[in-house]
């Protein structure tokens, strides 16, 4: 199923808004959960997590996506909407670059 540019833009904005303003309570629950199983993990909203590690010494390390970068991408999107659609594509490209940098 092909998505229109408007649908893609809407999904992008929703994802960025979720990263910028969303609740990270479930990720914090993950830190303090003694028993992890599939049933528990499937119920957790871990959208905001970019990386999870279990260090050799024990425990768990969680990295989150950068809320400020998500806000900056949203600002670029909103500014681009008022002028032309090329702003949307610039913000989209910047968002992809930002998240790729976070992954490396």
PDB file of C-alpha atoms in Angstrom:
ATOM      1  CA  UNK A   1       0.000   0.000   0.000  1.00  0.00           C
ATOM      2  CA  UNK A   2       1.496   3.312  -1.132  1.00  0.00           C
ATOM      3  CA  UNK A   3       1.371   6.228   1.247  1.00  0.00           C
ATOM      4  CA  UNK A   4       0.876   9.756  -0.005  1.00  0.00           C
ATOM      5  CA  UNK A   5       3.364  12.474   0.889  1.00  0.00           C
ATOM      6  CA  UNK A   6       0.790  13.910   3.305  1.00  0.00           C
ATOM      7  CA  UNK A   7       0.415  10.525   5.056  1.00  0.00           C
ATOM      8  CA  UNK A   8       4.194  10.143   5.292  1.00  0.00           C
ATOM      9  CA  UNK A   9       4.517  13.650   6.694  1.00  0.00           C
ATOM     10  CA  UNK A  10       1.792  12.953   9.253  1.00  0.00           C
ATOM     11  CA  UNK A  11       3.515   9.747  10.410  1.00  0.00           C
ATOM     12  CA  UNK A  12       6.853  11.549  10.652  1.00  0.00           C
ATOM     13  CA  UNK A  13       5.373  14.379  12.718  1.00  0.00           C
ATOM     14  CA  UNK A  14       3.571  11.916  15.007  1.00  0.00           C
ATOM     15  CA  UNK A  15       6.801   9.983  15.591  1.00  0.00           C
ATOM     16  CA  UNK A  16       8.823  13.109  16.294  1.00  0.00           C
ATOM     17  CA  UNK A  17       6.127  14.435  18.638  1.00  0.00           C
ATOM     18  CA  UNK A  18       6.105  11.121  20.447  1.00  0.00           C
ATOM     19  CA  UNK A  19       9.899  11.273  20.864  1.00  0.00           C
ATOM     20  CA  UNK A  20       9.830  14.913  21.953  1.00  0.00           C
ATOM     21  CA  UNK A  21       6.879  14.801  24.348  1.00  0.00           C
ATOM     22  CA  UNK A  22       6.227  11.132  25.094  1.00  0.00           C
ATOM     23  CA  UNK A  23       6.298   9.316  28.390  1.00  0.00           C
ATOM     24  CA  UNK A  24       9.346   7.174  29.263  1.00  0.00           C
ATOM     25  CA  UNK A  25       7.785   5.488  32.298  1.00  0.00           C
ATOM     26  CA  UNK A  26       7.904   2.005  30.754  1.00  0.00           C
ATOM     27  CA  UNK A  27      11.624   2.361  30.055  1.00  0.00           C
ATOM     28  CA  UNK A  28      12.179   3.229  33.709  1.00  0.00           C
ATOM     29  CA  UNK A  29      10.093   0.192  34.697  1.00  0.00           C
ATOM     30  CA  UNK A  30      12.443  -1.903  32.554  1.00  0.00           C
ATOM     31  CA  UNK A  31      15.406  -0.687  34.614  1.00  0.00           C
ATOM     32  CA  UNK A  32      13.863  -1.872  37.864  1.00  0.00           C
ATOM     33  CA  UNK A  33      12.160  -5.044  36.652  1.00  0.00           C
ATOM     34  CA  UNK A  34      13.614  -8.114  38.375  1.00  0.00           C
ATOM     35  CA  UNK A  35      12.049 -10.678  36.053  1.00  0.00           C
ATOM     36  CA  UNK A  36      11.905 -10.072  32.324  1.00  0.00           C
ATOM     37  CA  UNK A  37       9.808 -12.268  30.116  1.00  0.00           C
ATOM     38  CA  UNK A  38       8.151 -11.888  26.736  1.00  0.00           C
ATOM     39  CA  UNK A  39       4.736 -11.208  28.239  1.00  0.00           C
ATOM     40  CA  UNK A  40       6.058  -8.250  30.242  1.00  0.00           C
ATOM     41  CA  UNK A  41       8.236  -6.896  27.431  1.00  0.00           C
ATOM     42  CA  UNK A  42       5.374  -6.967  24.924  1.00  0.00           C
ATOM     43  CA  UNK A  43       3.336  -4.678  27.182  1.00  0.00           C
ATOM     44  CA  UNK A  44       6.063  -2.030  27.569  1.00  0.00           C
ATOM     45  CA  UNK A  45       6.232   1.055  25.342  1.00  0.00           C
ATOM     46  CA  UNK A  46       9.941   1.236  24.508  1.00  0.00           C
ATOM     47  CA  UNK A  47       9.616   3.622  21.540  1.00  0.00           C
ATOM     48  CA  UNK A  48      11.924   6.221  23.112  1.00  0.00           C
ATOM     49  CA  UNK A  49      14.835   3.810  23.583  1.00  0.00           C
ATOM     50  CA  UNK A  50      17.635   3.933  21.030  1.00  0.00           C
ATOM     51  CA  UNK A  51      19.862   1.315  22.665  1.00  0.00           C
ATOM     52  CA  UNK A  52      19.832  -1.264  25.459  1.00  0.00           C
ATOM     53  CA  UNK A  53      22.991  -2.904  26.813  1.00  0.00           C
ATOM     54  CA  UNK A  54      23.740  -5.375  29.558  1.00  0.00           C
ATOM     55  CA  UNK A  55      27.269  -4.590  30.805  1.00  0.00           C
ATOM     56  CA  UNK A  56      29.504  -7.456  31.927  1.00  0.00           C
ATOM     57  CA  UNK A  57      29.319  -6.251  35.523  1.00  0.00           C
ATOM     58  CA  UNK A  58      25.545  -6.654  35.548  1.00  0.00           C
ATOM     59  CA  UNK A  59      22.665  -4.247  35.389  1.00  0.00           C
ATOM     60  CA  UNK A  60      21.225  -2.641  32.306  1.00  0.00           C
ATOM     61  CA  UNK A  61      22.150   0.482  30.337  1.00  0.00           C
ATOM     62  CA  UNK A  62      19.456   2.336  28.417  1.00  0.00           C
ATOM     63  CA  UNK A  63      20.036   5.165  25.929  1.00  0.00           C
ATOM     64  CA  UNK A  64      17.165   7.343  24.804  1.00  0.00           C
ATOM     65  CA  UNK A  65      16.619   9.250  21.586  1.00  0.00           C
ATOM     66  CA  UNK A  66      17.427  12.938  21.969  1.00  0.00           C
ATOM     67  CA  UNK A  67      14.263  14.931  22.714  1.00  0.00           C
ATOM     68  CA  UNK A  68      15.930  18.211  21.783  1.00  0.00           C
ATOM     69  CA  UNK A  69      16.875  16.890  18.341  1.00  0.00           C
ATOM     70  CA  UNK A  70      13.297  15.708  17.841  1.00  0.00           C
ATOM     71  CA  UNK A  71      12.059  19.192  18.765  1.00  0.00           C
ATOM     72  CA  UNK A  72      14.522  20.773  16.344  1.00  0.00           C
ATOM     73  CA  UNK A  73      13.299  18.488  13.559  1.00  0.00           C
ATOM     74  CA  UNK A  74       9.700  19.409  14.386  1.00  0.00           C
ATOM     75  CA  UNK A  75      10.564  23.089  14.281  1.00  0.00           C
ATOM     76  CA  UNK A  76      12.157  22.662  10.860  1.00  0.00           C
ATOM     77  CA  UNK A  77       9.110  20.764   9.657  1.00  0.00           C
ATOM     78  CA  UNK A  78       6.705  23.431  10.898  1.00  0.00           C
ATOM     79  CA  UNK A  79       8.811  26.246   9.437  1.00  0.00           C
ATOM     80  CA  UNK A  80       9.036  24.389   6.128  1.00  0.00           C
ATOM     81  CA  UNK A  81       5.278  23.853   5.950  1.00  0.00           C
ATOM     82  CA  UNK A  82       4.643  27.568   5.949  1.00  0.00           C
ATOM     83  CA  UNK A  83       6.988  28.240   3.024  1.00  0.00           C
ATOM     84  CA  UNK A  84       7.096  25.171   0.787  1.00  0.00           C
ATOM     85  CA  UNK A  85       7.369  21.394   0.783  1.00  0.00           C
ATOM     86  CA  UNK A  86      11.143  21.420   0.295  1.00  0.00           C
ATOM     87  CA  UNK A  87      11.451  22.370   3.986  1.00  0.00           C
ATOM     88  CA  UNK A  88       9.735  19.108   4.851  1.00  0.00           C
ATOM     89  CA  UNK A  89      12.269  17.125   2.869  1.00  0.00           C
ATOM     90  CA  UNK A  90      15.199  19.042   4.361  1.00  0.00           C
ATOM     91  CA  UNK A  91      13.883  18.348   7.858  1.00  0.00           C
ATOM     92  CA  UNK A  92      13.273  14.714   6.977  1.00  0.00           C
ATOM     93  CA  UNK A  93      16.828  14.328   5.708  1.00  0.00           C
ATOM     94  CA  UNK A  94      18.197  16.096   8.792  1.00  0.00           C
ATOM     95  CA  UNK A  95      16.128  13.853  11.054  1.00  0.00           C
ATOM     96  CA  UNK A  96      17.470  10.738   9.358  1.00  0.00           C
ATOM     97  CA  UNK A  97      21.047  12.014   9.649  1.00  0.00           C
ATOM     98  CA  UNK A  98      20.514  12.853  13.314  1.00  0.00           C
ATOM     99  CA  UNK A  99      19.193   9.405  14.185  1.00  0.00           C
ATOM    100  CA  UNK A 100      21.911   7.703  12.104  1.00  0.00           C
ATOM    101  CA  UNK A 101      24.532   9.650  14.074  1.00  0.00           C
ATOM    102  CA  UNK A 102      22.893   8.519  17.321  1.00  0.00           C
ATOM    103  CA  UNK A 103      23.012   4.887  16.171  1.00  0.00           C
ATOM    104  CA  UNK A 104      26.749   4.983  15.470  1.00  0.00           C
TER     105      UNK A 104
END
